[in-house]
Coordinates of C-alpha atoms and ligand atoms in Angstrom, one line a residue:
Chain E
M1 CA -47.7 -20.3 11.6
K2 CA -45.7 -23.6 9.5
T3 CA -42.7 -24.1 11.9
V4 CA -39.0 -25.0 11.9
A5 CA -36.4 -25.3 14.2
S6 CA -34.4 -23.6 15.6
F7 CA -29.8 -23.1 14.3
A8 CA -27.9 -23.8 17.4
L9 CA -26.8 -21.7 20.2
P10 CA -23.5 -21.9 18.9
S11 CA -24.5 -21.9 15.3
R12 CA -26.5 -18.1 15.5
V13 CA -23.4 -17.1 17.6
L14 CA -21.0 -17.6 15.0
H15 CA -23.6 -16.1 12.4
W16 CA -24.3 -13.0 13.9
V17 CA -20.5 -12.0 15.4
M18 CA -19.8 -13.1 11.6
A19 CA -22.4 -11.2 9.6
V20 CA -20.9 -8.2 11.8
M21 CA -17.1 -8.5 10.8
I22 CA -17.5 -9.5 7.4
L23 CA -19.6 -6.6 6.6
A24 CA -17.5 -4.5 8.1
M25 CA -14.4 -6.1 6.7
L26 CA -16.1 -5.9 2.9
L27 CA -16.8 -1.9 3.6
I28 CA -13.4 -1.5 5.0
G29 CA -12.0 -3.1 2.2
V30 CA -13.7 -1.1 -0.6
S31 CA -13.0 2.3 1.2
M32 CA -9.1 1.6 1.9
A33 CA -8.3 1.0 -2.0
S34 CA -9.8 3.7 -2.9
T35 CA -8.1 5.9 -0.4
V36 CA -4.6 8.0 0.1
G37 CA -5.5 10.2 2.7
A38 CA -4.7 9.2 6.5
D39 CA -7.3 7.3 7.1
Y40 CA -5.7 4.7 5.4
D41 CA -2.6 3.4 7.1
R42 CA -5.0 3.1 9.9
L43 CA -7.7 1.2 7.6
V44 CA -4.4 -1.7 6.4
A45 CA -3.4 -2.3 9.5
L46 CA -7.8 -3.3 11.3
H47 CA -8.1 -5.4 7.7
R48 CA -5.4 -7.9 8.2
P49 CA -6.0 -9.3 11.7
L50 CA -9.7 -8.7 11.5
G51 CA -9.4 -10.3 7.9
S52 CA -7.7 -13.2 9.6
A53 CA -9.6 -13.6 12.4
I54 CA -12.8 -14.5 10.1
L55 CA -10.6 -16.9 8.3
V56 CA -10.5 -18.5 11.0
L57 CA -14.0 -18.2 12.9
A58 CA -14.9 -19.7 9.4
I59 CA -13.0 -22.9 9.7
L60 CA -14.7 -23.7 12.6
R61 CA -18.0 -22.7 11.3
L62 CA -17.5 -25.6 8.9
G63 CA -16.2 -27.9 11.6
N64 CA -19.8 -27.1 13.7
R65 CA -21.4 -27.5 10.4
L66 CA -20.2 -30.4 9.2
H67 CA -20.8 -31.5 13.1
T68 CA -24.3 -30.3 14.2
P69 CA -26.5 -29.5 10.7
P70 CA -29.0 -27.8 10.3
P71 CA -32.2 -27.4 10.5
P72 CA -34.3 -29.2 8.0
L73 CA -35.9 -25.9 5.8
P74 CA -39.6 -26.3 4.5
R75 CA -40.7 -29.9 2.8
D76 CA -43.1 -26.8 1.1
L77 CA -40.7 -25.0 -0.1
P78 CA -40.0 -25.0 -4.0
P79 CA -36.8 -26.8 -5.9
V80 CA -35.4 -24.0 -7.3
M81 CA -35.5 -22.2 -3.1
K82 CA -34.2 -25.3 -2.2
L83 CA -31.0 -25.3 -4.5
G84 CA -30.3 -22.1 -4.9
A85 CA -30.2 -22.0 -0.3
H86 CA -27.9 -24.5 -1.1
A87 CA -25.5 -23.0 -3.2
S88 CA -25.2 -20.4 -1.7
H89 CA -24.3 -21.6 1.8
V90 CA -22.1 -24.6 -0.3
L91 CA -19.9 -20.3 -1.7
L92 CA -20.5 -18.3 1.0
Y93 CA -18.6 -20.4 3.0
A94 CA -16.4 -21.7 0.1
L95 CA -15.4 -17.6 0.0
M96 CA -15.2 -16.8 3.3
I97 CA -12.5 -19.1 3.7
A98 CA -10.5 -18.6 0.0
L99 CA -11.3 -14.7 0.5
P100 CA -9.0 -14.1 3.2
L101 CA -6.1 -16.7 2.3
V102 CA -6.2 -14.6 -0.8
G103 CA -5.2 -11.3 0.9
W104 CA -2.8 -13.3 2.9
G105 CA -1.6 -15.1 -0.1
M106 CA -1.4 -12.5 -2.0
L107 CA 1.0 -10.0 0.9
S108 CA 3.4 -13.0 0.9
A109 CA 3.7 -13.4 -3.0
G110 CA 4.0 -9.7 -2.7
A111 CA 6.9 -9.7 0.0
Y112 CA 5.4 -7.4 1.7
P113 CA 5.2 -8.0 5.7
I114 CA 2.3 -9.0 7.2
P115 CA 1.9 -7.4 11.2
L116 CA -1.2 -8.3 13.6
L117 CA -1.6 -6.3 16.5
G118 CA 0.6 -3.7 16.1
Q119 CA 4.3 -4.3 14.4
S120 CA 5.2 -7.5 16.6
V121 CA 3.3 -10.4 15.5
L122 CA 3.9 -10.9 12.2
L123 CA 2.2 -13.2 9.8
P124 CA 4.9 -16.1 8.3
P125 CA 3.9 -16.0 4.1
I126 CA 2.4 -19.1 2.7
L127 CA 3.9 -18.4 -0.8
P128 CA 7.3 -18.1 -2.6
H129 CA 7.3 -14.6 -3.6
D130 CA 6.8 -14.1 -7.0
P131 CA 5.3 -10.6 -8.6
M132 CA 2.8 -11.9 -11.8
L133 CA 1.1 -13.7 -8.4
W134 CA 1.1 -10.6 -6.1
A135 CA -0.5 -9.4 -9.2
W136 CA -2.6 -12.0 -9.9
L137 CA -3.5 -12.8 -6.0
R138 CA -4.6 -8.8 -6.2
W139 CA -7.0 -8.9 -9.0
T140 CA -9.0 -11.9 -8.0
H141 CA -9.1 -10.5 -4.0
T142 CA -10.8 -7.5 -6.1
V143 CA -12.9 -10.7 -7.7
L144 CA -14.0 -12.2 -4.6
A145 CA -14.7 -9.5 -2.6
F146 CA -17.4 -8.3 -5.1
L147 CA -18.8 -11.2 -5.1
L148 CA -18.5 -11.7 -2.3
F149 CA -20.1 -8.9 -1.5
G150 CA -23.0 -10.0 -4.3
V151 CA -24.2 -13.5 -3.1
V152 CA -24.4 -11.4 0.9
L153 CA -26.5 -9.0 -0.6
A154 CA -28.4 -11.9 -2.0
H155 CA -28.6 -14.6 2.0
I156 CA -30.1 -10.9 3.4
A157 CA -32.9 -10.2 0.9
A158 CA -33.8 -14.2 1.0
A159 CA -33.9 -14.2 4.4
L160 CA -35.8 -11.3 4.7
F161 CA -38.0 -13.3 2.5
H162 CA -38.6 -15.5 4.9
G163 CA -39.9 -13.1 7.4
L164 CA -41.3 -11.1 5.8
I165 CA -44.0 -12.9 2.5
R166 CA -43.0 -17.1 3.4
R167 CA -43.6 -16.5 6.5
D168 CA -42.2 -19.5 7.0
G169 CA -39.9 -20.0 9.7
V170 CA -37.2 -19.7 8.4
L171 CA -35.0 -16.5 9.1
R172 CA -37.2 -17.0 12.7
S173 CA -34.2 -20.1 12.5
M174 CA -30.9 -18.4 12.8
L175 CA -32.9 -15.6 15.3
W176 CA -34.1 -17.1 17.8
R177 CA -35.5 -20.7 19.9
E178 CA -38.9 -21.3 19.0
K179 CA -40.4 -22.4 22.5
P180 CA -41.4 -25.4 22.3
Chain X
M1 CA -63.4 -3.4 -1.3
K2 CA -61.0 -2.0 2.5
T3 CA -59.8 -5.4 3.8
N4 CA -58.6 -6.0 -0.4
A5 CA -56.9 -2.4 -0.5
H6 CA -55.9 -2.9 3.2
A7 CA -54.3 -6.6 2.1
T8 CA -52.1 -5.3 -0.6
L9 CA -50.8 -2.0 1.0
A10 CA -49.4 -4.1 3.9
S11 CA -48.3 -7.0 1.1
I12 CA -46.6 -3.4 -0.4
L13 CA -44.3 -2.7 2.7
R14 CA -44.2 -6.6 2.6
W15 CA -41.6 -6.5 -0.1
L16 CA -40.9 -2.8 0.1
G17 CA -39.0 -4.8 3.5
V18 CA -37.5 -7.5 2.1
V19 CA -34.9 -4.4 0.0
A20 CA -34.6 -1.9 2.3
L21 CA -32.3 -3.2 3.8
P22 CA -29.6 -4.4 0.7
A23 CA -30.4 -1.3 -0.3
V24 CA -29.0 0.6 2.7
L25 CA -26.0 -1.7 1.7
M26 CA -25.6 -1.2 -0.7
L27 CA -25.5 2.1 -0.7
S28 CA -23.1 1.8 2.0
F29 CA -20.5 -0.2 -0.2
L30 CA -21.0 2.4 -3.0
W31 CA -20.1 5.6 -0.3
A32 CA -17.7 3.6 0.8
G33 CA -16.5 3.0 -2.1
G34 CA -15.5 6.6 -3.4
W35 CA -18.4 6.0 -5.9
L36 CA -20.6 8.7 -4.9
T37 CA -17.5 10.2 -4.7
P38 CA -15.8 11.8 -6.9
S39 CA -13.1 13.7 -5.9
R40 CA -12.0 12.1 -3.4
L41 CA -8.3 12.1 -3.4
T42 CA -7.9 7.5 -4.6
Q43 CA -4.9 5.6 -6.3
A44 CA -6.0 5.9 -9.6
A45 CA -6.2 9.7 -8.9
M46 CA -3.2 9.8 -8.4
L47 CA -1.3 7.9 -11.1
D48 CA -4.0 9.6 -13.3
A49 CA -1.4 12.7 -12.2
L50 CA 1.4 10.7 -11.9
Q51 CA 1.3 10.4 -15.5
K52 CA 0.0 13.7 -16.3
G53 CA 2.8 15.5 -15.2
G54 CA 5.8 12.4 -15.8
G55 CA 5.0 9.8 -17.5
M56 CA 4.4 6.5 -17.9
Q57 CA 5.5 3.2 -19.1
S58 CA 4.2 -0.5 -18.8
G59 CA 5.8 -2.3 -17.1
F60 CA 8.0 0.0 -15.2
R61 CA 7.1 2.1 -11.3
R62 CA 4.7 5.2 -12.7
N63 CA 7.7 7.2 -10.8
H64 CA 11.5 7.2 -10.7
A65 CA 11.1 4.7 -13.1
K66 CA 14.4 4.3 -14.6
G67 CA 17.4 2.6 -12.5
I68 CA 19.0 0.1 -10.9
C69 CA 19.3 -2.4 -8.3
V70 CA 21.8 -2.9 -6.0
T71 CA 23.1 -5.1 -3.0
G72 CA 25.1 -4.6 -0.1
W73 CA 25.2 -4.6 4.2
F74 CA 24.1 -2.3 7.6
D75 CA 25.8 -2.1 9.7
G76 CA 24.0 -0.2 13.4
N77 CA 25.4 1.1 15.4
G78 CA 24.1 0.8 18.5
N79 CA 24.2 5.0 19.0
A80 CA 20.4 5.1 18.7
S81 CA 19.7 2.1 20.8
I82 CA 19.0 4.0 23.5
L83 CA 15.9 6.6 21.5
S84 CA 14.1 2.6 19.1
T85 CA 13.6 -0.7 20.0
A86 CA 14.0 -1.6 15.8
T87 CA 16.6 -4.1 15.7
V88 CA 17.9 -2.4 12.7
L89 CA 19.1 0.6 14.7
Q90 CA 21.1 -2.6 17.5
K91 CA 24.5 -2.8 17.3
A92 CA 24.7 -5.7 14.4
R93 CA 24.6 -5.9 10.5
V94 CA 22.2 -6.1 8.4
P95 CA 21.8 -7.1 4.5
V96 CA 20.3 -5.1 2.0
I97 CA 18.4 -5.0 -0.7
G98 CA 17.7 -1.4 -2.4
R99 CA 17.9 0.8 -6.1
F100 CA 19.4 4.1 -7.2
A101 CA 16.8 6.2 -9.5
L102 CA 15.5 8.3 -11.4
A103 CA 12.7 10.8 -10.7
G104 CA 9.7 10.7 -13.2
G105 CA 7.8 8.1 -14.2
L106 CA 9.7 7.5 -18.5
P107 CA 12.0 4.9 -18.3
Y108 CA 13.9 5.6 -21.0
Q109 CA 14.9 9.6 -20.0
A110 CA 18.2 10.9 -20.0
D111 CA 20.3 11.3 -17.1
A112 CA 21.1 15.0 -16.2
P113 CA 22.0 17.3 -13.4
G114 CA 19.1 18.8 -12.7
K115 CA 17.0 15.6 -11.7
V116 CA 16.1 14.2 -9.6
R117 CA 18.1 10.8 -7.8
S118 CA 16.6 8.6 -5.6
M119 CA 18.1 5.9 -3.5
A120 CA 15.7 3.7 -2.7
L121 CA 17.2 0.2 0.8
R122 CA 15.5 -2.9 2.4
L123 CA 17.2 -3.6 5.3
S124 CA 16.6 -7.4 5.8
P125 CA 16.8 -8.2 10.0
S126 CA 17.2 -11.7 10.5
D127 CA 14.0 -11.5 13.3
G128 CA 11.7 -10.9 9.7
Q129 CA 11.5 -7.0 11.7
E130 CA 12.7 -4.5 8.2
W131 CA 13.3 -1.1 7.1
R132 CA 12.2 0.0 3.4
M133 CA 12.8 3.3 2.3
G134 CA 13.4 5.4 -0.3
I135 CA 15.1 8.9 -0.2
N136 CA 15.9 11.4 -2.9
D137 CA 18.6 14.5 -3.3
I138 CA 16.7 16.7 -2.3
P139 CA 16.5 19.4 0.8
V140 CA 12.9 19.2 1.8
F141 CA 9.9 18.8 -0.7
P142 CA 7.7 20.6 -2.8
V143 CA 4.7 19.4 -1.6
G144 CA 2.9 19.3 1.9
T145 CA -0.1 17.6 1.1
P146 CA -1.2 14.0 -1.2
Q147 CA -3.7 17.0 -2.9
E148 CA -1.1 19.9 -3.7
F149 CA 1.4 16.2 -4.7
H150 CA -1.9 16.1 -7.2
D151 CA -2.3 19.4 -8.3
L152 CA 1.5 20.5 -8.5
Q153 CA 1.8 16.8 -10.9
L154 CA -1.6 18.2 -13.2
A155 CA 0.4 21.6 -13.3
A156 CA 3.3 20.5 -14.3
R157 CA 2.3 18.4 -17.2
P158 CA 4.1 19.4 -19.7
D159 CA 1.5 21.4 -23.0
P160 CA 2.1 18.9 -25.8
T161 CA 2.9 21.7 -28.8
T162 CA 6.5 22.6 -26.9
G163 CA 6.8 19.2 -24.9
K164 CA 7.6 20.7 -21.2
P165 CA 5.5 22.5 -18.6
D166 CA 3.5 25.6 -19.5
P167 CA 4.5 28.6 -17.5
A168 CA 1.5 29.8 -16.9
R169 CA 0.2 26.6 -15.5
M170 CA 2.8 26.5 -13.0
R171 CA 2.6 30.5 -11.8
A172 CA -1.2 29.7 -11.9
F173 CA -0.4 26.8 -9.0
L174 CA 3.0 28.6 -7.4
T175 CA 0.8 31.8 -6.8
G176 CA -2.5 29.9 -5.2
H177 CA 0.6 27.7 -2.8
P178 CA 2.3 30.9 -2.0
W179 CA 3.7 29.0 1.6
L180 CA 5.8 26.3 -1.1
Q181 CA 7.0 29.0 -2.5
P182 CA 10.7 28.8 0.2
A183 CA 10.7 24.7 -0.3
M184 CA 11.0 25.1 -4.4
V185 CA 13.0 27.7 -3.5
Q186 CA 15.4 26.2 -1.4
I187 CA 15.0 22.7 -4.2
G188 CA 15.6 24.8 -7.1
Q189 CA 19.7 26.6 -5.3
R190 CA 20.9 22.4 -3.4
T191 CA 24.1 22.2 -4.3
V192 CA 24.3 18.9 -6.9
S193 CA 27.0 16.3 -6.8
S194 CA 29.6 14.2 -9.5
G195 CA 26.8 11.1 -9.4
F196 CA 24.8 9.0 -7.5
G197 CA 28.0 7.2 -5.6
D198 CA 28.0 11.2 -4.0
D199 CA 25.3 12.2 -2.7
T200 CA 23.6 12.8 0.1
Y201 CA 19.8 11.4 0.2
Y202 CA 17.0 12.2 2.4
S203 CA 14.6 10.7 4.0
L204 CA 11.9 14.1 3.4
D205 CA 9.0 13.0 6.0
S206 CA 8.7 12.0 8.8
F207 CA 9.2 9.5 11.6
L208 CA 9.4 8.6 15.8
L209 CA 11.5 6.9 16.9
V210 CA 10.1 4.7 19.9
A211 CA 11.9 3.8 22.8
E212 CA 11.8 0.4 25.0
G213 CA 9.3 2.4 28.0
G214 CA 7.5 4.1 24.1
T215 CA 8.9 7.1 24.9
K216 CA 8.2 8.6 21.0
T217 CA 10.9 10.8 18.9
A218 CA 10.4 12.6 15.5
I219 CA 13.5 12.1 13.5
R220 CA 13.8 12.6 9.6
W221 CA 16.9 11.4 9.0
A222 CA 19.9 10.9 6.0
M223 CA 22.8 9.2 4.2
V224 CA 25.7 10.9 4.0
P225 CA 28.5 9.7 1.5
V226 CA 31.6 8.5 2.9
Q227 CA 33.6 9.1 -0.3
P228 CA 34.0 12.9 -0.7
A229 CA 31.1 14.6 -2.8
V230 CA 32.1 15.4 -6.5
P231 CA 30.9 19.3 -7.2
D232 CA 28.5 18.1 -10.6
G233 CA 31.6 18.9 -13.2
S234 CA 31.8 18.4 -17.2
H235 CA 30.1 14.7 -18.3
A236 CA 30.4 13.3 -21.6
N237 CA 27.5 14.0 -23.6
D238 CA 26.3 10.1 -22.8
H239 CA 22.7 9.6 -22.6
D240 CA 23.0 7.3 -19.4
Y241 CA 26.3 8.7 -18.1
L242 CA 25.0 8.7 -14.1
F243 CA 24.2 5.0 -14.5
H244 CA 27.4 3.8 -16.4
Q245 CA 29.3 5.9 -13.8
I246 CA 27.3 3.8 -11.0
I247 CA 28.2 1.0 -12.6
D248 CA 31.9 1.6 -11.8
D249 CA 32.1 2.7 -8.7
I250 CA 31.0 -0.4 -7.0
H251 CA 32.8 -2.0 -9.3
A252 CA 35.8 -0.3 -7.6
H253 CA 34.5 -0.2 -4.5
P254 CA 31.8 -0.1 -1.9
L255 CA 30.5 2.7 -1.7
Q256 CA 29.7 3.7 1.9
W257 CA 26.7 5.9 3.8
R258 CA 26.1 7.0 7.5
L259 CA 23.2 7.2 8.6
M260 CA 22.4 11.0 10.3
V261 CA 19.5 10.5 12.4
T262 CA 18.7 14.0 13.0
L263 CA 15.8 14.9 16.1
A264 CA 13.1 17.5 16.1
S265 CA 13.3 20.4 17.9
K266 CA 10.3 22.5 19.1
D267 CA 9.4 24.6 16.0
D268 CA 10.2 21.5 13.6
A269 CA 7.7 20.5 11.2
I270 CA 6.5 17.5 12.4
D271 CA 3.8 16.7 10.3
N272 CA 4.9 18.7 6.7
P273 CA 7.9 17.8 4.6
S274 CA 7.9 20.9 3.1
K275 CA 8.9 22.6 6.0
E276 CA 12.7 22.2 7.0
W277 CA 14.0 22.0 10.6
S278 CA 16.1 24.1 12.2
Q279 CA 20.0 23.4 11.4
D280 CA 20.8 23.5 14.9
D281 CA 18.6 19.9 15.7
R282 CA 20.5 17.5 17.7
Q283 CA 22.4 14.3 14.8
I284 CA 23.6 10.7 15.8
D285 CA 25.2 9.2 13.3
A286 CA 22.8 5.7 13.7
G287 CA 25.6 3.0 11.3
T288 CA 27.2 2.5 8.3
L289 CA 25.2 1.0 4.6
T290 CA 28.0 -0.4 2.5
L291 CA 27.1 -2.0 -1.0
T292 CA 28.6 -3.4 -3.3
G293 CA 27.2 -4.8 -5.7
I294 CA 24.9 -3.9 -9.1
E295 CA 22.6 -5.3 -11.2
S296 CA 20.4 -4.0 -14.4
E297 CA 16.6 -4.6 -13.4
E298 CA 16.4 -6.9 -15.7
N299 CA 17.2 -9.3 -13.1
G300 CA 17.7 -7.3 -9.8
A301 CA 16.4 -8.5 -6.8
C302 CA 14.5 -4.5 -6.4
T303 CA 12.6 -5.3 -8.9
G304 CA 9.9 -7.9 -7.9
I305 CA 9.1 -5.5 -4.1
T306 CA 8.1 -1.8 -3.5
F307 CA 9.4 0.2 -1.4
D308 CA 6.7 1.7 1.0
P309 CA 7.4 3.2 3.1
L310 CA 5.4 1.8 6.2
V311 CA 7.1 -1.0 6.4
L312 CA 8.6 -0.9 9.0
P313 CA 10.2 -1.9 12.6
K314 CA 8.4 -2.2 15.6
G315 CA 10.7 0.8 17.5
I316 CA 9.9 2.4 14.3
M317 CA 6.7 4.4 14.0
P318 CA 4.9 6.4 10.8
S319 CA 4.0 10.3 11.7
A320 CA 1.3 11.2 10.8
D321 CA 3.2 13.3 8.2
P322 CA -0.3 13.1 5.7
I323 CA 2.4 12.3 2.7
L324 CA 3.4 8.9 3.9
P325 CA -0.3 7.3 4.0
A326 CA -0.1 8.9 0.9
R327 CA 2.9 7.8 -1.1
S328 CA 1.6 4.2 1.0
A329 CA -1.6 3.3 -0.9
V330 CA 0.0 4.8 -4.1
Y331 CA 3.5 3.1 -4.7
M332 CA 1.1 -0.4 -3.6
R333 CA -1.2 0.7 -6.7
S334 CA 2.0 0.9 -8.7
F335 CA 3.8 -2.1 -7.5
Y336 CA 0.3 -4.0 -8.5
L337 CA -0.4 -3.0 -12.0
R338 CA 3.3 -2.6 -12.8
S339 CA 4.1 -6.2 -12.0
G340 CA 1.0 -7.2 -13.9
E341 CA 2.0 -6.0 -16.6
H342 CA 5.2 -7.2 -19.4
P343 CA 7.5 -4.4 -19.4
T344 CA 10.0 -4.4 -22.5
A345 CA 14.0 -3.7 -21.6
P346 CA 15.1 -1.3 -18.9
A347 CA 17.5 1.4 -19.7
I348 CA 19.7 0.3 -18.6
S349 CA 20.9 -3.8 -19.6
H350 CA 22.6 -6.4 -17.6
E351 CA 25.5 -6.5 -20.1
M352 CA 25.8 -2.7 -19.1
T353 CA 26.1 -3.6 -15.6
I354 CA 28.7 -6.6 -16.2
P355 CA 32.1 -5.3 -15.1
S356 CA 34.2 -5.3 -18.2
A357 CA 37.6 -4.7 -19.5
N358 CA 37.0 -2.0 -21.3
A359 CA 35.2 -0.3 -17.9
K360 CA 38.3 -1.6 -15.9
D361 CA 40.9 0.6 -19.3
K362 CA 38.3 3.9 -17.9
K363 CA 39.3 3.8 -14.6
S364 CA 43.0 2.9 -14.2
Ligands
HEM1 C1 -12.5 -12.8 4.9 C2 -12.2 -11.5 5.4 C3 -11.9 -10.3 3.4 C4 -13.3 -9.9 3.2 C5 -14.0 -10.0 2.9 C6 -11.8 -8.1 2.4 C7 -11.7 -7.6 1.9 C8 -11.7 -6.3 0.6 C9 -12.3 -5.9 0.3 C10 -13.9 -5.6 -0.2 C11 -10.6 -5.0 -0.7 C12 -10.6 -3.3 -1.7 C13 -10.9 -4.7 -2.5 C14 -11.1 -3.1 -3.7 O1 -11.7 -2.5 -3.6 O2 -10.2 -3.3 -4.6 C15 -9.9 -5.1 -0.2 C16 -8.4 -5.3 -0.1 C17 -6.8 -5.7 0.4 N1 -7.7 -6.8 1.4 FE1 -8.9 -7.7 1.9 N2 -10.4 -9.6 2.7 C18 -10.8 -10.1 3.4 C19 -8.8 -10.6 3.8 C20 -7.4 -10.0 3.6 C21 -6.7 -10.3 4.1 C22 -6.9 -11.8 5.2 C23 -6.0 -10.5 4.5 C24 -4.3 -9.7 4.7 C25 -4.1 -10.5 5.1 C26 -6.0 -8.1 2.9 C27 -5.2 -7.7 3.3 C28 -5.9 -7.0 2.3 C29 -5.5 -5.7 1.0 C30 -3.8 -5.7 1.1 C31 -6.2 -5.1 1.1 C32 -5.2 -3.6 -1.1 C33 -5.4 -2.9 -0.4 C34 -5.2 -1.5 -1.1 O3 -5.4 -1.4 -2.6 O4 -4.6 0.1 -0.7 N3 -7.2 -8.8 3.0 N4 -10.3 -6.5 0.7
HEM2 C1 2.1 12.1 -2.2 C2 3.1 11.8 -2.6 C3 4.0 11.1 -3.5 C4 4.2 10.3 -4.6 C5 2.3 9.6 -5.2 C6 4.7 9.4 -5.1 C7 4.8 8.2 -5.7 C8 5.6 6.6 -6.2 C9 5.1 5.8 -6.9 C10 4.0 5.0 -8.2 C11 6.7 5.2 -7.1 C12 7.1 4.1 -7.6 C13 5.9 2.9 -6.6 C14 6.6 1.2 -7.6 O1 6.4 1.0 -8.0 O2 7.1 0.7 -6.5 C15 7.8 5.6 -6.1 C16 8.4 5.5 -5.7 C17 9.9 6.7 -5.0 N1 9.1 7.4 -4.5 FE1 7.5 8.0 -3.8 N2 6.2 9.5 -4.3 C18 5.4 10.2 -3.5 C19 6.5 11.2 -2.6 C20 7.8 10.7 -2.2 C21 8.8 11.4 -1.4 C22 7.9 12.7 -0.6 C23 9.5 10.8 -1.5 C24 11.4 11.0 -0.8 C25 11.0 10.9 -0.2 C26 9.4 9.7 -2.8 C27 10.8 8.7 -2.3 C28 10.4 7.7 -3.6 C29 11.5 7.4 -4.3 C30 13.1 7.0 -3.5 C31 11.2 5.9 -5.3 C32 11.3 4.8 -6.1 C33 11.7 3.9 -5.3 C34 12.6 2.8 -5.7 O3 14.0 3.2 -5.9 O4 12.0 1.5 -6.1 N3 8.8 9.5 -2.4 N4 7.4 7.3 -6.1

């Protein structure tokens, strides 16, 4: 068994908490955007604060990533795979930050109030009221969300490829710490 | 040989392991998004039904397409403040952006006495606790659920040969929905006022007022005109007579409505806007709306927003009425689509809303 150092504990906790949140948000998002049922406003009322929490966590996580670099990939990993890994990780960080910002921005441009918890806490608008911009950002929110889902699927498949096919310790490095 | 087969099997299982989780997630995603359940009632299906039933014009609202923007203010009088903490219901004045419109998706349709008229309002107190409403001049809503709304639109769609709804199809809808009969009769027998200015507009949907201690009170409300209601009389053969009249009225003097809040009694249906409430219900006069400005949709402030009935202030909550979430979802989709399209000039142009010497002559 080849060994790869593990991610630090804070990195692992952030990774798994956010993995669950992001998958939940993707499912909540597509289900609310395709229903006029009684759940619609409940799902939207959950989507806004959960999405905002992802934005906060993603920024913390980017700081953590720059502060605590991840363990290196196995030396024998083919360069294309290394490139793919790095590119997809950059894309994941970019989308985790851009998607909630677009959600917040589009509701601002559409002049919607943005309540978070019940009706007490309102997020301030981050863009001026502009209906054309609202339409454009609402479209962008869908496109980026679908892109994020695609990258997440590829990411999961790649992790399982490391864990089950290559068995090179990369999957384990995000799961638990190797006993020395 | 045996070990070889073993290794192949193990390898297949490992690859299956790699593919299984992404495949399960993909299926969940497709299921959540309704792609595996074509019968689910979606925003797109509702807009499609509206387009078939009432027409559609790119760049305009998918319903209530012919309209005009108004501005003014609302003076809360505090009478409802024991029942709700909403800032708009306290004793204070808040600015209002509003819109009068005719129901239906065609922005160039001709005005006619029998067509459903609407008032939409956005009350914006300085603390950001907005109240938006879209209210109609019919006593009850023709349907009680989004599915019934969808099916009624399809039943009412014009026959391509006659341009009118097919009576057989309408009859089939009514016999299939006998419980909607009373609502249809009430709507058909309502008294029609002369115009937008002397009309009464009803929330139809029910909401909950939330008091300081958390007590909830189910309500409906109406905007009742302060100016006397004149029965519909003769009017010139004018394609836009209702709009000409409201423009002239507001230029002549402010128009006012009282916000009359009706409190539900024991037997009133909270979750069904097609059911009438008791005539004996307690009512509260909660404040006065004053409209002083009127502008075309070309440059008015009402065009770039949607009057989503679930944009509610703290102190007012949605009831379990299933029409409400459907409206919120569909208004957002309509607002999204129309905002990305390029509208043609609205029927009621900017020129028509300018107070002209001509308009003043007519009144004197
Ligand atoms: C990582 C965070 C987020 C993810 C993964 C996400 C995902 C999604 C998805 C998948 C959809 C459905 C798109 C479609 O099918 O057209 C959606 C719609 C939406 N999202 Fe987000 N979103 C996020 C953050 C936010 C935030 C922060 C807000 C607002 C503050 C927001 C507001 C909305 C709204 C209003 C809709 C449209 C609902 C409708 O069409 O009725 N989202 N989102
Ligand atoms: C499921 C039932 C309903 C559907 C699908 C529906 C659909 C729509 C749509 C698509 C719009 C255009 C929104 C926009 O682009 O901004 C609209 C406008 C409007 N609706 Fe409904 N509606 C429903 C029920 C009701 C009810 C119950 C009322 C009255 C109590 C109502 C009153 C209005 C009014 C007043 C407007 C015009 C708002 C304005 O002037 O901008 N609607 N409706």
